[in-house]
CSV table of C-alpha atoms and ligand atoms in Angstrom, one decimal:
chain,number,residue,atom,x,y,z
K,1,MET,CA,15.2,65.8,-171.5
K,2,ALA,CA,18.4,66.7,-169.7
K,3,LEU,CA,18.5,65.5,-166.2
K,4,VAL,CA,20.2,67.7,-163.7
K,5,ASN,CA,23.1,66.6,-161.5
K,6,GLU,CA,21.0,66.3,-158.4
K,7,TYR,CA,24.1,66.3,-156.2
K,8,PHE,CA,24.3,70.0,-156.8
K,9,LEU,CA,20.9,70.3,-155.1
K,10,ARG,CA,22.3,68.8,-152.0
K,11,LEU,CA,24.6,71.8,-151.4
K,12,SER,CA,23.3,74.4,-149.0
K,13,ASN,CA,21.8,77.3,-150.9
K,14,ASN,CA,23.4,80.0,-149.0
K,15,TYR,CA,27.0,80.9,-149.2
K,16,LEU,CA,28.4,82.0,-145.9
K,17,PHE,CA,29.7,85.4,-147.0
K,18,ALA,CA,26.4,86.2,-148.8
K,19,ASP,CA,24.5,85.6,-145.6
K,20,ILE,CA,26.9,87.8,-143.7
K,21,ALA,CA,26.6,90.6,-146.4
K,22,LYS,CA,22.8,90.5,-146.1
K,23,LYS,CA,22.9,90.9,-142.3
K,24,VAL,CA,25.5,93.7,-142.6
K,25,LYS,CA,23.3,95.5,-145.2
K,26,ALA,CA,20.2,95.3,-142.9
K,27,PHE,CA,22.3,96.8,-140.1
K,28,GLN,CA,23.5,99.6,-142.3
K,29,ILE,CA,20.0,100.5,-143.3
K,30,SER,CA,18.9,100.8,-139.7
K,31,HIS,CA,22.2,102.5,-138.6
K,32,PRO,CA,23.2,104.8,-141.5
K,33,LYS,CA,25.5,106.9,-139.5
K,34,GLN,CA,27.7,104.1,-138.2
K,35,ARG,CA,30.8,103.1,-140.1
K,36,VAL,CA,31.1,99.3,-140.4
K,37,ILE,CA,34.6,97.8,-140.0
K,38,SER,CA,34.9,94.3,-141.6
K,39,LEU,CA,37.2,91.8,-140.0
K,40,GLY,CA,35.2,89.2,-141.8
K,41,ILE,CA,36.0,88.0,-145.3
K,42,GLY,CA,39.5,86.6,-146.0
K,43,ASP,CA,40.7,89.0,-148.8
K,44,VAL,CA,43.8,91.0,-148.8
K,45,THR,CA,43.7,94.9,-148.9
K,46,GLN,CA,47.3,96.0,-149.6
K,47,PRO,CA,48.3,96.8,-153.2
K,48,LEU,CA,50.7,94.6,-155.2
K,49,CYS,CA,54.3,95.3,-154.5
K,50,PRO,CA,56.5,97.4,-156.9
K,51,ALA,CA,58.5,94.4,-158.2
K,52,VAL,CA,55.3,92.7,-159.3
K,53,ILE,CA,53.8,95.8,-160.9
K,54,GLU,CA,57.0,96.3,-162.8
K,55,ALA,CA,57.1,92.7,-164.1
K,56,MET,CA,53.4,93.0,-165.2
K,57,HIS,CA,54.0,96.2,-167.0
K,58,LYS,CA,56.9,94.7,-168.8
K,59,ALA,CA,54.9,91.6,-169.7
K,60,VAL,CA,52.1,93.7,-171.1
K,61,ASP,CA,54.6,95.6,-173.3
K,62,GLU,CA,55.9,92.3,-174.6
K,63,MET,CA,52.3,91.4,-175.6
K,64,ALA,CA,52.1,94.6,-177.6
K,65,VAL,CA,55.0,93.6,-180.0
K,66,LYS,CA,54.8,90.9,-182.6
K,67,ALA,CA,58.2,89.5,-181.8
K,68,THR,CA,57.5,89.0,-178.1
K,69,PHE,CA,53.7,88.4,-178.2
K,70,ARG,CA,52.6,85.1,-176.5
K,71,GLY,CA,49.5,83.1,-177.2
K,72,TYR,CA,48.6,79.9,-175.4
K,73,GLY,CA,51.2,79.0,-172.9
K,74,PRO,CA,52.2,75.5,-171.8
K,75,GLU,CA,49.4,73.9,-169.8
K,76,ARG,CA,51.7,73.1,-166.9
K,77,GLY,CA,53.0,76.7,-166.8
K,78,TYR,CA,56.1,78.4,-168.1
K,79,ASP,CA,59.5,76.9,-167.3
K,80,PHE,CA,60.7,80.3,-165.9
K,81,LEU,CA,58.2,80.1,-163.1
K,82,ARG,CA,58.3,76.4,-162.4
K,83,GLU,CA,62.1,76.6,-162.1
K,84,ALA,CA,61.9,79.6,-159.8
K,85,ILE,CA,59.5,77.7,-157.6
K,86,VAL,CA,61.7,74.6,-157.4
K,87,LYS,CA,64.7,76.8,-156.6
K,88,ASN,CA,63.2,79.2,-154.1
K,89,ASP,CA,60.2,77.4,-152.4
K,90,PHE,CA,61.7,73.9,-152.1
K,91,LEU,CA,65.5,73.6,-152.5
K,92,PRO,CA,66.3,75.8,-149.4
K,93,ARG,CA,64.2,73.4,-147.3
K,94,GLY,CA,66.1,70.4,-148.7
K,95,ILE,CA,63.3,69.3,-151.0
K,96,HIS,CA,64.3,68.3,-154.5
K,97,LEU,CA,61.5,68.6,-157.0
K,98,ASP,CA,61.5,68.2,-160.7
K,99,PRO,CA,59.8,71.2,-162.5
K,100,ASN,CA,57.6,68.6,-164.1
K,101,GLU,CA,56.1,67.9,-160.7
K,102,ILE,CA,54.9,71.6,-160.6
K,103,PHE,CA,51.6,72.6,-162.2
K,104,ILE,CA,50.9,76.4,-162.4
K,105,ASN,CA,47.3,77.1,-161.7
K,106,ASP,CA,45.0,80.1,-161.6
K,107,GLY,CA,44.8,80.0,-157.8
K,108,ALA,CA,44.4,77.2,-155.3
K,109,LYS,CA,40.6,77.2,-155.2
K,110,SER,CA,40.3,75.7,-158.6
K,111,ASP,CA,42.8,72.9,-158.0
K,112,THR,CA,41.7,72.1,-154.5
K,113,GLY,CA,38.2,71.7,-155.9
K,114,ASN,CA,39.2,69.8,-159.0
K,115,ILE,CA,41.8,67.4,-157.7
K,116,GLN,CA,39.2,64.9,-156.4
K,117,GLU,CA,38.4,64.0,-160.1
K,118,LEU,CA,41.6,61.9,-160.1
K,119,VAL,CA,40.1,59.2,-157.8
K,120,ARG,CA,36.9,57.2,-157.9
K,121,TRP,CA,33.7,58.5,-156.6
K,122,ASP,CA,33.4,55.8,-153.9
K,123,ASN,CA,36.6,56.6,-152.0
K,124,SER,CA,36.0,57.8,-148.4
K,125,VAL,CA,36.8,61.4,-147.5
K,126,GLY,CA,38.1,62.9,-144.3
K,127,VAL,CA,38.4,66.5,-143.4
K,128,THR,CA,39.5,68.6,-140.4
K,129,ASP,CA,36.6,70.4,-138.9
K,130,PRO,CA,36.1,73.5,-139.1
K,131,ILE,CA,37.3,73.7,-142.7
K,132,TYR,CA,37.6,75.8,-145.9
K,133,PRO,CA,34.3,74.8,-147.6
K,134,VAL,CA,35.7,74.0,-151.1
K,135,TYR,CA,37.0,70.6,-150.1
K,136,ILE,CA,33.7,69.2,-149.0
K,137,ASP,CA,31.5,71.0,-151.5
K,138,SER,CA,33.5,69.7,-154.4
K,139,ASN,CA,33.0,66.2,-153.2
K,140,VAL,CA,29.3,66.8,-152.6
K,141,MET,CA,29.0,67.9,-156.3
K,142,ILE,CA,30.1,64.5,-157.6
K,143,GLY,CA,28.2,62.5,-155.0
K,144,ARG,CA,31.1,61.4,-152.8
K,145,ALA,CA,30.0,63.2,-149.7
K,146,GLY,CA,26.6,61.5,-149.2
K,147,LYS,CA,23.7,63.4,-147.6
K,148,MET,CA,23.5,66.2,-145.0
K,149,GLU,CA,22.3,64.7,-141.7
K,150,ASN,CA,22.4,66.8,-138.5
K,151,GLY,CA,24.8,69.3,-139.9
K,152,LYS,CA,27.3,66.7,-141.2
K,153,TRP,CA,27.7,64.8,-144.5
K,154,SER,CA,27.0,61.2,-144.1
K,155,ASN,CA,30.1,59.9,-146.1
K,156,VAL,CA,32.6,62.4,-144.7
K,157,THR,CA,34.7,61.7,-141.7
K,158,TYR,CA,35.2,64.8,-139.6
K,159,PHE,CA,38.3,65.3,-137.5
K,160,PRO,CA,37.3,67.9,-134.9
K,161,CYS,CA,39.7,70.7,-134.1
K,162,THR,CA,38.7,72.6,-131.0
K,163,ALA,CA,40.3,74.1,-127.9
K,164,GLU,CA,39.8,70.8,-126.2
K,165,ASN,CA,42.4,69.1,-128.4
K,166,ASN,CA,44.4,72.2,-128.9
K,167,PHE,CA,43.3,72.2,-132.5
K,168,VAL,CA,45.4,69.1,-133.2
K,169,PRO,CA,43.2,66.6,-135.1
K,170,SER,CA,43.3,62.9,-134.1
K,171,LEU,CA,43.9,60.2,-136.7
K,172,PRO,CA,40.8,58.5,-137.9
K,173,ASP,CA,39.9,55.1,-136.3
K,174,GLN,CA,38.2,54.0,-139.5
K,175,ARG,CA,39.8,53.9,-143.0
K,176,VAL,CA,39.8,57.1,-144.9
K,177,ASP,CA,41.2,57.2,-148.5
K,178,MET,CA,41.3,60.9,-149.2
K,179,ILE,CA,42.4,63.4,-146.4
K,180,TYR,CA,42.3,67.2,-146.7
K,181,LEU,CA,44.6,69.1,-144.5
K,182,CYS,CA,45.2,72.9,-144.5
K,183,TYR,CA,48.1,74.3,-142.6
K,184,PRO,CA,48.5,77.1,-141.5
K,185,ASN,CA,44.8,76.6,-141.1
K,186,ASN,CA,41.9,78.6,-142.4
K,187,PRO,CA,39.8,79.3,-140.4
K,188,THR,CA,41.5,78.6,-137.1
K,189,GLY,CA,44.9,80.1,-137.8
K,190,THR,CA,46.5,77.2,-136.0
K,191,VAL,CA,49.4,75.0,-137.2
K,192,LEU,CA,50.8,71.5,-137.0
K,193,SER,CA,54.3,70.8,-135.8
K,194,LYS,CA,56.5,68.5,-137.9
K,195,ASP,CA,55.9,65.6,-135.4
K,196,GLU,CA,52.1,66.0,-135.7
K,197,LEU,CA,52.2,66.2,-139.5
K,198,ARG,CA,54.4,63.2,-139.6
K,199,LYS,CA,51.7,61.1,-138.0
K,200,TRP,CA,49.3,62.0,-140.9
K,201,VAL,CA,51.9,61.1,-143.5
K,202,ASN,CA,52.6,57.8,-141.8
K,203,TYR,CA,48.9,57.1,-141.6
K,204,ALA,CA,48.6,57.7,-145.3
K,205,ILE,CA,51.6,55.5,-146.1
K,206,ARG,CA,50.1,52.7,-143.9
K,207,ASN,CA,46.6,53.0,-145.4
K,208,ASP,CA,47.5,53.8,-148.9
K,209,ALA,CA,45.6,57.0,-148.6
K,210,ILE,CA,46.2,60.4,-150.3
K,211,ILE,CA,46.6,63.7,-148.5
K,212,PHE,CA,45.6,66.9,-150.2
K,213,TYR,CA,47.7,69.5,-148.4
K,214,ASP,CA,46.7,73.1,-148.8
K,215,ALA,CA,49.6,75.4,-148.0
K,216,ALA,CA,48.0,78.7,-149.0
K,217,TYR,CA,49.2,80.4,-145.9
K,218,GLU,CA,52.7,78.9,-145.7
K,219,ALA,CA,54.3,82.4,-146.1
K,220,TYR,CA,52.8,83.5,-142.8
K,221,ILE,CA,54.7,81.0,-140.7
K,222,GLN,CA,56.8,82.9,-138.2
K,223,GLU,CA,58.0,80.1,-135.8
K,224,ASP,CA,60.7,77.5,-136.4
K,225,ASP,CA,59.9,73.9,-136.6
K,226,ILE,CA,56.5,74.5,-138.3
K,227,PRO,CA,56.6,72.7,-141.7
K,228,HIS,CA,56.2,75.0,-144.7
K,229,SER,CA,55.7,72.0,-147.0
K,230,ILE,CA,54.4,68.5,-146.4
K,231,TYR,CA,57.4,67.3,-148.4
K,232,GLU,CA,59.6,68.2,-145.4
K,233,ILE,CA,58.3,64.9,-144.0
K,234,LYS,CA,60.0,61.8,-145.1
K,235,GLY,CA,57.8,59.6,-147.4
K,236,ALA,CA,55.3,62.4,-148.1
K,237,ARG,CA,56.0,62.4,-151.9
K,238,LYS,CA,54.4,59.0,-152.1
K,239,VAL,CA,51.1,60.1,-150.5
K,240,ALA,CA,50.6,63.9,-150.8
K,241,ILE,CA,49.6,66.5,-153.3
K,242,GLU,CA,50.3,70.1,-152.2
K,243,PHE,CA,48.6,73.4,-153.2
K,244,HIS,CA,50.2,76.8,-153.1
K,245,SER,CA,48.7,80.2,-153.9
K,246,TYR,CA,50.1,83.6,-154.5
K,247,SER,CA,46.8,85.1,-153.3
K,248,LYS,CA,47.7,85.5,-149.6
K,249,THR,CA,51.5,85.3,-150.2
K,250,ALA,CA,51.7,88.3,-152.5
K,251,GLY,CA,48.2,89.8,-152.7
K,252,PHE,CA,47.2,88.0,-155.9
K,253,THR,CA,43.5,87.4,-155.1
K,254,GLY,CA,42.7,89.5,-158.1
K,255,VAL,CA,45.7,88.5,-160.3
K,256,ARG,CA,45.1,84.8,-160.1
K,257,CYS,CA,48.1,82.5,-159.9
K,258,GLY,CA,49.3,79.6,-157.8
K,259,TYR,CA,50.7,76.1,-158.2
K,260,THR,CA,50.0,72.5,-157.4
K,261,VAL,CA,52.7,69.9,-156.7
K,262,VAL,CA,52.0,66.3,-157.9
K,263,PRO,CA,55.1,64.2,-157.2
K,264,LYS,CA,55.9,61.5,-159.6
K,265,GLU,CA,56.2,58.9,-156.9
K,266,LEU,CA,52.5,59.4,-155.9
K,267,THR,CA,50.3,56.6,-157.1
K,268,ALA,CA,46.7,55.4,-156.7
K,269,VAL,CA,45.5,51.9,-157.5
K,270,THR,CA,43.1,50.4,-160.1
K,271,LEU,CA,40.5,47.9,-159.0
K,272,SER,CA,42.8,45.2,-160.5
K,273,GLY,CA,45.6,46.4,-158.3
K,274,GLU,CA,47.7,48.2,-160.8
K,275,ARG,CA,49.5,51.4,-159.6
K,276,VAL,CA,49.0,54.5,-161.7
K,277,GLU,CA,51.1,57.7,-161.5
K,278,LEU,CA,48.8,60.7,-160.6
K,279,ASN,CA,51.3,63.2,-162.0
K,280,HIS,CA,50.5,61.8,-165.5
K,281,LEU,CA,46.7,61.8,-164.9
K,282,TRP,CA,46.7,65.3,-163.6
K,283,ASP,CA,48.7,66.4,-166.6
K,284,ARG,CA,46.2,64.7,-168.9
K,285,ARG,CA,43.3,66.3,-167.0
K,286,GLN,CA,44.9,69.8,-167.1
K,287,CYS,CA,45.7,69.5,-170.8
K,288,THR,CA,42.0,68.8,-171.5
K,289,LYS,CA,40.3,71.2,-169.2
K,290,PHE,CA,42.7,74.1,-168.5
K,291,ASN,CA,44.5,76.4,-170.9
K,292,GLY,CA,47.0,77.9,-168.6
K,293,THR,CA,47.4,80.9,-166.4
K,294,SER,CA,48.0,84.2,-168.2
K,295,TYR,CA,51.6,85.0,-169.2
K,296,ILE,CA,51.3,88.3,-167.4
K,297,SER,CA,50.2,86.7,-164.1
K,298,GLN,CA,53.1,84.2,-164.4
K,299,ARG,CA,55.7,86.9,-164.9
K,300,ALA,CA,54.1,88.7,-161.9
K,301,ALA,CA,54.6,85.6,-159.8
K,302,GLU,CA,58.2,85.1,-161.0
K,303,ALA,CA,58.9,88.6,-159.7
K,304,ILE,CA,58.2,87.7,-156.1
K,305,TYR,CA,61.3,85.4,-156.2
K,306,THR,CA,63.7,88.3,-157.0
K,307,PRO,CA,65.5,89.8,-154.0
K,308,GLU,CA,63.4,93.0,-154.2
K,309,GLY,CA,60.2,91.0,-154.6
K,310,LYS,CA,61.0,88.8,-151.6
K,311,LYS,CA,61.7,91.8,-149.4
K,312,GLN,CA,58.6,93.6,-150.5
K,313,ILE,CA,56.1,90.8,-150.0
K,314,LYS,CA,57.6,90.2,-146.6
K,315,GLU,CA,56.9,93.8,-145.6
K,316,THR,CA,53.2,93.3,-146.5
K,317,ILE,CA,53.0,90.0,-144.6
K,318,ASP,CA,54.7,91.7,-141.6
K,319,TYR,CA,52.1,94.4,-141.8
K,320,TYR,CA,49.2,91.9,-141.7
K,321,MET,CA,50.9,90.0,-138.9
K,322,GLY,CA,51.3,93.3,-137.0
K,323,ASN,CA,47.6,93.6,-137.2
K,324,ALA,CA,47.2,90.0,-136.0
K,325,LYS,CA,49.5,90.7,-133.0
K,326,ILE,CA,47.5,93.9,-132.0
K,327,MET,CA,44.2,92.0,-132.1
K,328,HIS,CA,45.6,89.0,-130.3
K,329,ASP,CA,47.0,91.1,-127.5
K,330,GLU,CA,44.0,93.4,-127.2
K,331,LEU,CA,41.4,90.6,-127.2
K,332,THR,CA,43.4,88.5,-124.7
K,333,ARG,CA,43.6,91.6,-122.4
K,334,MET,CA,39.8,91.9,-122.7
K,335,GLY,CA,39.4,88.4,-121.5
K,336,PHE,CA,38.7,86.6,-124.8
K,337,LYS,CA,40.2,83.1,-125.4
K,338,VAL,CA,42.2,83.7,-128.6
K,339,TYR,CA,43.8,81.0,-130.9
K,340,GLY,CA,45.8,81.3,-134.1
K,341,GLY,CA,47.1,84.6,-135.3
K,342,VAL,CA,50.8,83.7,-134.6
K,343,ASN,CA,51.6,81.8,-137.8
K,344,ALA,CA,48.6,82.8,-139.8
K,345,PRO,CA,46.6,85.9,-140.6
K,346,TYR,CA,43.5,84.6,-138.8
K,347,LEU,CA,42.4,84.7,-135.2
K,348,TRP,CA,39.9,82.1,-133.9
K,349,VAL,CA,38.2,83.3,-130.8
K,350,LYS,CA,35.9,81.6,-128.4
K,351,THR,CA,32.6,83.4,-127.9
K,352,PRO,CA,32.0,84.6,-124.3
K,353,ASN,CA,29.8,82.3,-122.3
K,354,ASN,CA,29.5,79.8,-125.2
K,355,VAL,CA,27.1,82.1,-127.1
K,356,PRO,CA,26.3,80.5,-130.4
K,357,SER,CA,28.4,81.9,-133.3
K,358,TRP,CA,25.6,83.6,-135.2
K,359,LYS,CA,24.1,85.1,-132.1
K,360,PHE,CA,27.5,86.5,-131.2
K,361,PHE,CA,28.0,87.8,-134.8
K,362,GLU,CA,24.8,89.9,-134.4
K,363,GLN,CA,25.7,91.1,-130.9
K,364,LEU,CA,29.1,92.2,-132.1
K,365,LEU,CA,27.6,93.9,-135.2
K,366,TYR,CA,24.9,95.8,-133.3
K,367,GLY,CA,27.2,96.6,-130.3
K,368,THR,CA,30.3,97.7,-132.2
K,369,ALA,CA,29.6,97.8,-136.0
K,370,VAL,CA,32.4,95.3,-136.4
K,371,VAL,CA,31.9,92.3,-138.7
K,372,CYS,CA,33.4,88.9,-137.8
K,373,THR,CA,32.8,85.5,-139.4
K,374,PRO,CA,30.7,83.1,-137.4
K,375,GLY,CA,32.8,80.0,-136.7
K,376,VAL,CA,29.9,77.5,-137.3
K,377,GLY,CA,29.9,78.7,-141.0
K,378,PHE,CA,33.1,76.6,-141.4
K,379,GLY,CA,31.6,73.4,-139.9
K,380,PRO,CA,30.0,72.0,-136.8
K,381,SER,CA,33.1,72.2,-134.6
K,382,GLY,CA,33.2,75.9,-135.3
K,383,GLU,CA,30.1,76.5,-133.2
K,384,GLY,CA,30.9,78.8,-130.3
K,385,TYR,CA,33.8,80.5,-132.1
K,386,PHE,CA,34.3,83.4,-134.4
K,387,ARG,CA,37.0,84.3,-136.9
K,388,LEU,CA,38.7,87.6,-137.4
K,389,THR,CA,41.1,88.4,-140.2
K,390,ALA,CA,44.3,90.4,-140.1
K,391,PHE,CA,44.0,91.5,-143.7
K,392,GLY,CA,42.5,95.0,-142.9
K,393,ASP,CA,44.1,98.4,-142.5
K,394,ARG,CA,46.0,99.1,-139.3
K,395,ASP,CA,43.8,102.0,-138.3
K,396,ASP,CA,40.6,100.0,-138.8
K,397,CYS,CA,42.1,97.2,-136.8
K,398,LYS,CA,42.9,99.5,-133.9
K,399,GLU,CA,39.6,101.2,-134.1
K,400,ALA,CA,37.8,97.9,-134.0
K,401,MET,CA,39.7,96.9,-130.9
K,402,ARG,CA,38.8,100.2,-129.2
K,403,ARG,CA,35.1,99.6,-130.0
K,404,ILE,CA,35.1,96.0,-128.8
K,405,ALA,CA,37.0,97.0,-125.6
K,406,GLY,CA,34.3,99.7,-124.9
K,407,TRP,CA,31.5,97.2,-125.6
K,408,VAL,CA,32.8,94.4,-123.4
K,409,SER,CA,33.4,96.7,-120.4
K,410,MET,CA,29.8,97.9,-120.5
C,501,PLP,C1,42.5,81.9,-149.9
C,501,PLP,C2,42.6,80.5,-149.8
C,501,PLP,C3,43.1,79.8,-150.9
C,501,PLP,C4,43.6,80.5,-152.1
C,501,PLP,O1,42.6,80.6,-153.0
C,501,PLP,P1,43.0,81.2,-154.5
C,501,PLP,O2,42.0,80.5,-155.4
C,501,PLP,O3,44.4,80.9,-154.7
C,501,PLP,O4,42.8,82.7,-154.4
C,501,PLP,C5,43.3,78.4,-150.8
C,501,PLP,N1,43.0,77.7,-149.7
C,501,PLP,C6,42.5,78.4,-148.6
C,501,PLP,C7,42.3,77.6,-147.4
C,501,PLP,C8,42.3,79.8,-148.6
C,501,PLP,O5,41.9,80.4,-147.6
């Protein structure tokens, strides 16, 4: 008899976006003439840029010829891409990485979910709240998160991020071994300054903790003095693993490619006190469970580091950030309290009169046929907020703002 991993049964059955889709479908059936505009799910809408398309075509042609055909690639990723990453994403910021500290992945979701395998099941976990659900759920699956009690996992420390603390989480007052940070943040769209991030790095150094730093939205940072990488902070190489993704940077949500940085200086300890390099363990893990990202995807990623590629992906990011600005300005004018949207493609908005997130979601849907994401879906501190994404079309974005303006003035 095979016994099931019962920790999986502790996960909530419903996936946030499936719940939303069901409610939107019910609305559509009862309102067939209304066109729904979704500012909900965090997926990009603009096509891949020409430099990427050209590189992919070329890679496909190479695969068609015996002399240039490629089979299994190196598990860590091809040198051409890891070298381009070191040279373009880190060197200009004064960060010197060895290409062997870079692991190409098939997107950041896999690695942010898998990375917790490197440490024992009985470490304590801390997360900012609200949060991208992958970090907690991957810990639930192996039994590290404990039980769900009153909307929170019993073995997880939550660092609330709300308007009251200006979305700057406070350091924990109890020991936490593993800390997940995501900046620019999904869902709140807020950022940490270098000084604020430095406090977390110093906490991790003092407490021998590890920070898992998700930088998936790094390319959206517009303001100076906002760190693009945690390694801009002194000492971070000893305590942090960083995740990058081309999904939001270059529209790769359907192509699948990103990378994870595991510095050689980063160690964790055995019960007998011996220090072990996590770079080596992650390499060992990847060689066993991962067979690499496709050659075509890696050539596509390499192309965004060419001068044309850089220019083209910036145009698309500017387009999305133009949407964010329109929404930020319009909603503020209508009297909403709006956060984020300046260094990230997400706006985090307070519901009027503290209406609960799901209730506001329904009111907005039935009042305007616009879909938002209820904040509470990202954690208890998200209650009373909703998220809008800037990844849509400009015209839809403007139309949604017109509808909401008409609705709130009624
Ligand atoms: C979209 C997103 C990612 C990237 O996921 P991929 O698997 O690379 O597509 C990672 N982290 C966060 C917080 C995200 O929102």
